[in-house]
């Protein structure tokens, strides 16, 4: 009986068709993975401006030939994302799939970006080159990447901003390089960019040419940890956030913010500011957050009561010796539209027990005020 059963099972197995894998994910096409893959594909298509479509399955050609788009050796490829980080690469890998939307090359040893490194990558949306050894980028290297929105090239050895940046660029992060100069026309044509991060470069005021930011509609600009001795001129009037902390700025003068009416967050901490000229802050009517901590101010900056929307002021670690009853709040009613929810005054030589309670009459509650013992 057992012999007959084994013979019957052998016949069934021999007549069964072999498994045919039609796509790479056939072995694990559960509902969760399918949904995640479809969402990633739709996001990639929406970022490129076209209608959301699903990526066709990878078809393995007959006779054991490899597919057309192979993942570069050592890299990981999944859902149009090619990750080649931490591989000690000395150059951009070849044969990157043409439909790649995110290419991650951070933490490698790449020294140069050549003309053809991104050839054919017309769908590239984000490019990460952080923490390499890049000192040279060919002026036509980004020409194929006309849909590139995000370029992260921080922590390299660049001495200048790359030329011929993609016109579709929205976000540029190029901090911690060796850039000393911002030429007049380097950002020419970048009508969509709204964020530039270039802190940590040895950039001085004289290195920013007049008109360097012309035509830009930036929302966010950061030039921290540089060598600025004053507020840069000619900044985009569209700015909402400006961060200039960790520089060598000594004073804030009347005309510094006259062309920045939309600024609502200003970072000037960790400078050498001794004086804020009267009337300067009035040029920023919608300011909500002001950082002036770790400077050398001897008094509370004038003009704070006139800022209707100001909610947070950082003044700690200065040389402020007294706080007047009208330094923060207006004298009349109906002037200030937003109450303070944070005022920091700790680490100042001000006798906090002498400050009148009415000084903070336009503060939400007492926990919003931060005083502390001054220690020399």
Short mmCIF file of C-alpha atoms in Angstrom, two decimals:
data_model
loop_
_atom_site.label_atom_id
_atom_site.label_comp_id
_atom_site.label_asym_id
_atom_site.label_seq_id
_atom_site.Cartn_x
_atom_site.Cartn_y
_atom_site.Cartn_z
CA UNK A 1 0.00 0.00 0.00
CA UNK A 2 2.80 2.43 0.91
CA UNK A 3 4.57 1.66 -2.36
CA UNK A 4 1.43 2.50 -4.37
CA UNK A 5 0.98 5.82 -2.49
CA UNK A 6 4.58 6.90 -3.13
CA UNK A 7 4.26 6.06 -6.83
CA UNK A 8 1.03 8.09 -7.04
CA UNK A 9 2.67 11.12 -5.32
CA UNK A 10 5.67 10.89 -7.64
CA UNK A 11 3.42 11.06 -10.69
CA UNK A 12 1.67 14.20 -9.36
CA UNK A 13 4.97 15.96 -8.61
CA UNK A 14 6.46 15.10 -11.98
CA UNK A 15 3.41 16.52 -13.78
CA UNK A 16 3.40 19.80 -11.76
CA UNK A 17 4.58 22.93 -13.56
CA UNK A 18 7.77 24.61 -12.24
CA UNK A 19 7.49 27.94 -10.34
CA UNK A 20 7.80 30.91 -12.68
CA UNK A 21 8.82 34.20 -10.99
CA UNK A 22 7.42 37.02 -13.09
CA UNK A 23 8.49 39.90 -10.82
CA UNK A 24 11.03 40.55 -8.13
CA UNK A 25 8.40 40.83 -5.38
CA UNK A 26 6.34 37.73 -6.35
CA UNK A 27 7.55 35.88 -3.29
CA UNK A 28 6.11 38.43 -0.85
CA UNK A 29 3.23 40.26 -2.49
CA UNK A 30 1.17 40.76 0.65
CA UNK A 31 -1.31 43.62 0.93
CA UNK A 32 0.92 45.82 3.11
CA UNK A 33 3.91 45.67 0.79
CA UNK A 34 1.74 46.24 -2.27
CA UNK A 35 0.19 49.34 -0.71
CA UNK A 36 3.57 50.76 0.35
CA UNK A 37 5.04 50.23 -3.11
CA UNK A 38 2.07 51.85 -4.85
CA UNK A 39 2.19 54.89 -2.54
CA UNK A 40 5.90 55.37 -3.21
CA UNK A 41 5.34 55.18 -6.95
CA UNK A 42 2.47 57.66 -6.81
CA UNK A 43 4.57 60.07 -4.71
CA UNK A 44 7.43 59.88 -7.21
CA UNK A 45 5.11 60.61 -10.13
CA UNK A 46 3.40 63.50 -8.33
CA UNK A 47 6.82 65.04 -7.59
CA UNK A 48 7.67 64.95 -11.27
CA UNK A 49 4.50 66.78 -12.22
CA UNK A 50 2.88 63.87 -14.08
CA UNK A 51 -0.17 61.76 -13.27
CA UNK A 52 0.38 58.98 -10.70
CA UNK A 53 1.12 55.68 -12.38
CA UNK A 54 2.29 52.33 -11.11
CA UNK A 55 5.73 51.07 -12.02
CA UNK A 56 5.52 48.05 -14.34
CA UNK A 57 6.91 44.82 -12.90
CA UNK A 58 10.46 43.87 -13.72
CA UNK A 59 10.34 41.17 -16.41
CA UNK A 60 13.22 38.76 -16.53
CA UNK A 61 14.23 38.14 -20.17
CA UNK A 62 14.43 34.55 -21.47
CA UNK A 63 17.55 32.39 -21.59
CA UNK A 64 18.77 33.76 -18.23
CA UNK A 65 19.78 37.19 -19.55
CA UNK A 66 19.89 39.96 -16.90
CA UNK A 67 17.27 42.77 -16.86
CA UNK A 68 18.08 46.07 -18.55
CA UNK A 69 18.34 48.18 -15.36
CA UNK A 70 20.57 46.55 -12.78
CA UNK A 71 21.21 47.88 -9.30
CA UNK A 72 24.83 49.12 -9.00
CA UNK A 73 27.10 46.68 -7.19
CA UNK A 74 26.88 47.07 -3.41
CA UNK A 75 23.89 49.42 -3.56
CA UNK A 76 20.31 48.72 -2.54
CA UNK A 77 17.49 49.50 -4.97
CA UNK A 78 13.84 49.56 -3.99
CA UNK A 79 10.82 51.52 -5.23
CA UNK A 80 12.89 53.90 -7.39
CA UNK A 81 15.22 54.62 -4.47
CA UNK A 82 18.90 53.79 -4.97
CA UNK A 83 20.91 53.77 -1.76
CA UNK A 84 24.70 53.68 -2.13
CA UNK A 85 25.78 55.27 1.15
CA UNK A 86 28.70 54.16 3.35
CA UNK A 87 30.39 52.09 0.63
CA UNK A 88 33.69 54.01 0.38
CA UNK A 89 32.92 54.83 -3.25
CA UNK A 90 35.42 57.10 -5.01
CA UNK A 91 33.07 57.97 -7.89
CA UNK A 92 29.39 57.93 -8.78
CA UNK A 93 28.34 54.37 -9.73
CA UNK A 94 27.50 53.55 -13.32
CA UNK A 95 24.31 51.88 -14.59
CA UNK A 96 21.98 53.64 -12.16
CA UNK A 97 18.37 52.75 -13.13
CA UNK A 98 16.91 55.45 -15.36
CA UNK A 99 13.68 55.72 -13.35
CA UNK A 100 15.49 56.54 -10.08
CA UNK A 101 13.87 59.37 -8.13
CA UNK A 102 16.08 59.37 -5.02
CA UNK A 103 19.83 58.70 -5.17
CA UNK A 104 21.67 58.48 -1.86
CA UNK A 105 25.48 58.71 -2.09
CA UNK A 106 26.31 60.14 1.31
CA UNK A 107 29.25 59.07 3.49
CA UNK A 108 31.56 58.01 0.67
CA UNK A 109 34.92 59.16 -0.71
CA UNK A 110 33.77 60.80 -3.94
CA UNK A 111 36.10 63.66 -4.94
CA UNK A 112 34.64 64.85 -8.24
CA UNK A 113 31.32 64.98 -10.04
CA UNK A 114 31.87 64.59 -13.78
CA UNK A 115 29.74 65.65 -16.73
CA UNK A 116 28.12 62.23 -17.34
CA UNK A 117 27.69 61.02 -13.75
CA UNK A 118 23.92 61.64 -13.83
CA UNK A 119 23.36 61.08 -17.54
CA UNK A 120 19.87 59.76 -18.28
CA UNK A 121 18.52 60.42 -14.77
CA UNK A 122 15.78 62.76 -15.94
CA UNK A 123 13.37 61.57 -13.22
CA UNK A 124 15.72 62.30 -10.33
CA UNK A 125 13.86 64.17 -7.57
CA UNK A 126 16.37 64.15 -4.68
CA UNK A 127 20.16 63.78 -4.70
CA UNK A 128 22.14 63.25 -1.49
CA UNK A 129 25.91 63.81 -1.66
CA UNK A 130 26.51 64.72 1.99
CA UNK A 131 29.84 63.93 3.66
CA UNK A 132 32.09 63.14 0.75
CA UNK A 133 35.37 64.68 -0.50
CA UNK A 134 33.86 66.61 -3.40
CA UNK A 135 35.93 69.61 -4.46
CA UNK A 136 34.94 69.86 -8.11
CA UNK A 137 31.61 69.65 -9.95
CA UNK A 138 31.44 69.90 -13.74
CA UNK A 139 29.37 72.89 -14.82
CA UNK A 140 27.08 70.63 -16.87
CA UNK A 141 26.82 67.80 -14.36
CA UNK A 142 23.21 68.61 -13.42
CA UNK A 143 21.91 69.26 -16.95
CA UNK A 144 20.17 65.85 -17.21
CA UNK A 145 18.44 66.40 -13.82
CA UNK A 146 15.78 68.86 -14.92
CA UNK A 147 13.29 67.56 -12.34
CA UNK A 148 15.67 67.70 -9.39
CA UNK A 149 13.96 69.39 -6.42
CA UNK A 150 16.31 68.61 -3.52
CA UNK A 151 20.11 68.80 -3.63
CA UNK A 152 22.02 67.99 -0.45
CA UNK A 153 25.75 68.49 -0.88
CA UNK A 154 26.83 69.52 2.62
CA UNK A 155 30.05 68.52 4.37
CA UNK A 156 32.31 68.47 1.34
CA UNK A 157 35.28 70.53 0.12
CA UNK A 158 33.59 72.83 -2.39
CA UNK A 159 35.06 76.32 -2.75
CA UNK A 160 32.19 77.66 -4.85
CA UNK A 161 28.48 77.13 -5.37
CA UNK A 162 27.90 74.66 -8.25
CA UNK A 163 27.10 76.30 -11.58
CA UNK A 164 24.07 75.58 -13.76
CA UNK A 165 21.89 74.31 -10.93
CA UNK A 166 18.63 72.65 -12.09
CA UNK A 167 15.85 75.18 -12.69
CA UNK A 168 13.34 73.01 -10.80
CA UNK A 169 15.41 73.11 -7.60
CA UNK A 170 13.38 73.81 -4.45
CA UNK A 171 15.85 73.07 -1.65
CA UNK A 172 19.64 73.50 -1.62
CA UNK A 173 21.76 72.50 1.36
CA UNK A 174 25.44 73.27 0.92
CA UNK A 175 26.61 74.01 4.45
CA UNK A 176 29.99 73.04 5.90
CA UNK A 177 32.06 73.46 2.75
CA UNK A 178 34.83 75.97 1.93
CA UNK A 179 32.77 78.54 0.06
CA UNK A 180 34.08 82.11 0.39
CA UNK A 181 32.14 83.82 -2.38
CA UNK A 182 28.57 84.02 -3.66
CA UNK A 183 28.72 85.39 -7.25
CA UNK A 184 26.00 87.60 -8.64
CA UNK A 185 24.50 85.16 -11.13
CA UNK A 186 25.04 81.81 -9.41
CA UNK A 187 21.33 81.44 -8.51
CA UNK A 188 20.08 82.89 -11.78
CA UNK A 189 16.86 81.26 -12.98
CA UNK A 190 16.04 79.38 -9.77
CA UNK A 191 12.48 80.67 -9.52
CA UNK A 192 11.22 77.71 -7.47
CA UNK A 193 13.87 77.51 -4.75
CA UNK A 194 12.54 78.40 -1.30
CA UNK A 195 15.23 77.07 1.04
CA UNK A 196 19.00 77.62 0.99
CA UNK A 197 21.24 76.37 3.81
CA UNK A 198 24.85 77.54 3.51
CA UNK A 199 26.05 77.81 7.10
CA UNK A 200 29.47 76.62 8.18
CA UNK A 201 31.31 78.25 5.26
CA UNK A 202 34.10 80.86 5.68
CA UNK A 203 31.83 83.47 4.09
CA UNK A 204 32.38 87.18 4.79
CA UNK A 205 30.14 90.13 3.93
CA UNK A 206 32.49 91.12 1.12
CA UNK A 207 32.14 87.66 -0.39
CA UNK A 208 28.43 88.16 -1.11
CA UNK A 209 28.31 90.11 -4.36
CA UNK A 210 25.62 92.72 -4.88
CA UNK A 211 22.58 91.11 -6.48
CA UNK A 212 23.58 87.57 -5.54
CA UNK A 213 20.02 86.80 -4.41
CA UNK A 214 18.21 88.73 -7.13
CA UNK A 215 15.12 87.00 -8.49
CA UNK A 216 14.87 84.48 -5.66
CA UNK A 217 11.67 83.96 -3.69
CA UNK A 218 13.23 82.32 -0.66
CA UNK A 219 11.30 81.46 2.47
CA UNK A 220 14.30 80.19 4.44
CA UNK A 221 17.96 81.29 4.45
CA UNK A 222 20.66 80.24 6.88
CA UNK A 223 24.21 81.61 6.87
CA UNK A 224 25.26 80.60 10.36
CA UNK A 225 28.74 79.76 11.63
CA UNK A 226 30.36 81.99 9.02
CA UNK A 227 32.47 85.17 9.26
CA UNK A 228 29.80 87.82 8.82
CA UNK A 229 30.39 91.11 10.66
CA UNK A 230 27.06 92.65 9.66
CA UNK A 231 23.62 91.82 8.26
CA UNK A 232 24.04 90.94 4.54
CA UNK A 233 22.50 93.37 2.06
CA UNK A 234 20.20 92.57 -0.82
CA UNK A 235 18.45 89.60 0.77
CA UNK A 236 15.20 88.36 -0.85
CA UNK A 237 12.19 90.37 0.31
CA UNK A 238 10.14 87.16 0.46
CA UNK A 239 12.11 85.73 3.41
CA UNK A 240 10.12 84.29 6.31
CA UNK A 241 13.11 82.89 8.24
CA UNK A 242 16.63 84.27 8.48
CA UNK A 243 19.29 82.59 10.62
CA UNK A 244 22.62 84.38 11.12
CA UNK A 245 23.68 82.92 14.46
CA UNK A 246 27.29 82.11 15.35
CA UNK A 247 28.83 84.98 13.37
CA UNK A 248 30.72 88.17 14.32
CA UNK A 249 27.92 90.70 13.91
CA UNK A 250 28.45 93.68 16.21
CA UNK A 251 25.40 95.88 15.65
CA UNK A 252 21.91 95.89 14.14
CA UNK A 253 21.30 99.12 12.24
CA UNK A 254 18.24 100.91 10.90
CA UNK A 255 18.34 99.76 7.29
CA UNK A 256 19.30 96.15 7.94
CA UNK A 257 15.74 94.79 7.73
CA UNK A 258 13.99 97.55 5.79
CA UNK A 259 13.43 95.22 2.84
CA UNK A 260 12.26 92.18 4.85
CA UNK A 261 8.61 92.89 5.75
CA UNK A 262 7.63 89.19 5.74
CA UNK A 263 10.18 88.01 8.29
CA UNK A 264 8.60 86.12 11.19
CA UNK A 265 11.63 84.28 12.63
CA UNK A 266 15.04 85.95 13.08
CA UNK A 267 18.09 84.23 14.54
CA UNK A 268 20.97 86.45 15.71
CA UNK A 269 22.22 84.44 18.67
CA UNK A 270 25.89 83.88 19.43
CA UNK A 271 27.23 87.09 17.89
CA UNK A 272 28.93 90.19 19.33
CA UNK A 273 25.90 92.48 19.13
CA UNK A 274 26.13 95.40 21.55
CA UNK A 275 23.44 97.63 20.12
CA UNK A 276 20.12 97.41 18.29
CA UNK A 277 19.37 100.81 16.77
CA UNK A 278 16.03 102.35 17.68
CA UNK A 279 13.41 101.78 14.99
CA UNK A 280 15.13 98.78 13.44
CA UNK A 281 12.61 96.19 14.61
CA UNK A 282 9.68 98.23 13.27
CA UNK A 283 10.69 97.11 9.75
CA UNK A 284 9.52 93.57 10.62
CA UNK A 285 5.82 94.03 11.48
CA UNK A 286 4.93 90.31 11.47
CA UNK A 287 7.93 89.10 13.51
CA UNK A 288 6.96 86.27 15.86
CA UNK A 289 10.27 84.90 17.16
CA UNK A 290 13.48 86.81 17.93
CA UNK A 291 16.79 85.25 18.98
CA UNK A 292 19.32 87.68 20.49
CA UNK A 293 20.80 85.39 23.11
CA UNK A 294 24.52 85.05 23.79
CA UNK A 295 25.43 88.57 22.70
CA UNK A 296 26.68 91.68 24.52
CA UNK A 297 23.49 93.72 24.88
CA UNK A 298 23.40 96.06 27.88
CA UNK A 299 19.62 96.63 27.70
CA UNK A 300 16.45 95.23 26.22
CA UNK A 301 16.28 96.16 22.49
CA UNK A 302 13.94 99.10 21.82
CA UNK A 303 10.78 98.57 19.80
CA UNK A 304 9.56 95.25 21.19
CA UNK A 305 6.20 96.65 22.43
CA UNK A 306 5.35 97.79 18.89
CA UNK A 307 5.60 94.29 17.41
CA UNK A 308 1.98 93.14 17.47
CA UNK A 309 2.65 89.46 16.75
CA UNK A 310 5.89 88.91 18.68
CA UNK A 311 5.51 85.88 20.97
CA UNK A 312 9.01 84.63 21.81
CA UNK A 313 12.12 86.63 22.70
CA UNK A 314 15.47 85.08 23.63
CA UNK A 315 17.70 87.54 25.54
CA UNK A 316 19.59 85.24 27.88
CA UNK A 317 23.37 85.34 28.28
CA UNK A 318 23.80 89.08 27.64
CA UNK A 319 24.89 92.03 29.81
CA UNK A 320 21.41 93.38 30.58
CA UNK A 321 21.43 95.13 33.98
CA UNK A 322 17.83 96.39 34.21
CA UNK A 323 14.38 95.77 32.73
CA UNK A 324 11.93 98.67 32.44
CA UNK A 325 8.19 98.43 32.97
CA UNK A 326 7.47 99.19 29.29
CA UNK A 327 10.32 97.23 27.67
CA UNK A 328 8.06 94.42 26.44
CA UNK A 329 4.44 95.52 26.59
CA UNK A 330 2.68 98.54 25.04
CA UNK A 331 1.21 101.19 27.26
CA UNK A 332 -2.18 101.29 25.55
CA UNK A 333 -4.83 98.64 24.96
CA UNK A 334 -5.58 96.92 21.70
CA UNK A 335 -2.06 97.37 20.29
CA UNK A 336 -0.57 93.92 20.83
CA UNK A 337 -2.52 91.11 19.17
CA UNK A 338 -0.47 88.15 20.41
CA UNK A 339 0.64 87.62 23.99
CA UNK A 340 4.15 86.46 24.77
CA UNK A 341 4.54 82.78 25.47
CA UNK A 342 8.29 82.91 26.10
CA UNK A 343 10.77 85.53 27.38
CA UNK A 344 14.23 84.34 28.46
CA UNK A 345 16.35 86.69 30.59
CA UNK A 346 18.46 84.27 32.60
CA UNK A 347 22.24 84.62 32.84
CA UNK A 348 22.06 88.44 32.84
CA UNK A 349 23.30 90.75 35.64
CA UNK A 350 19.77 92.03 36.26
CA UNK A 351 18.32 91.94 39.81
CA UNK A 352 15.14 90.10 38.94
CA UNK A 353 13.58 90.86 42.32
CA UNK A 354 13.52 94.55 41.37
CA UNK A 355 11.61 94.02 38.13
CA UNK A 356 8.02 95.27 38.46
CA UNK A 357 5.30 92.61 37.96
CA UNK A 358 3.51 94.91 35.49
CA UNK A 359 6.51 94.58 33.17
CA UNK A 360 5.09 91.27 31.96
CA UNK A 361 1.43 92.23 31.81
CA UNK A 362 1.17 91.00 28.21
CA UNK A 363 2.60 87.53 28.92
CA UNK A 364 0.39 84.44 28.90
CA UNK A 365 1.49 83.20 32.35
CA UNK A 366 4.39 83.43 34.76
CA UNK A 367 5.95 80.18 33.50
CA UNK A 368 6.67 81.93 30.20
CA UNK A 369 9.28 84.16 31.90
CA UNK A 370 12.69 82.66 32.54
CA UNK A 371 14.85 84.44 35.07
CA UNK A 372 17.85 83.07 36.92
CA UNK A 373 20.69 83.94 39.22
CA UNK A 374 23.53 85.70 37.43
CA UNK A 375 26.90 84.08 37.97
CA UNK A 376 30.00 85.88 36.76
#
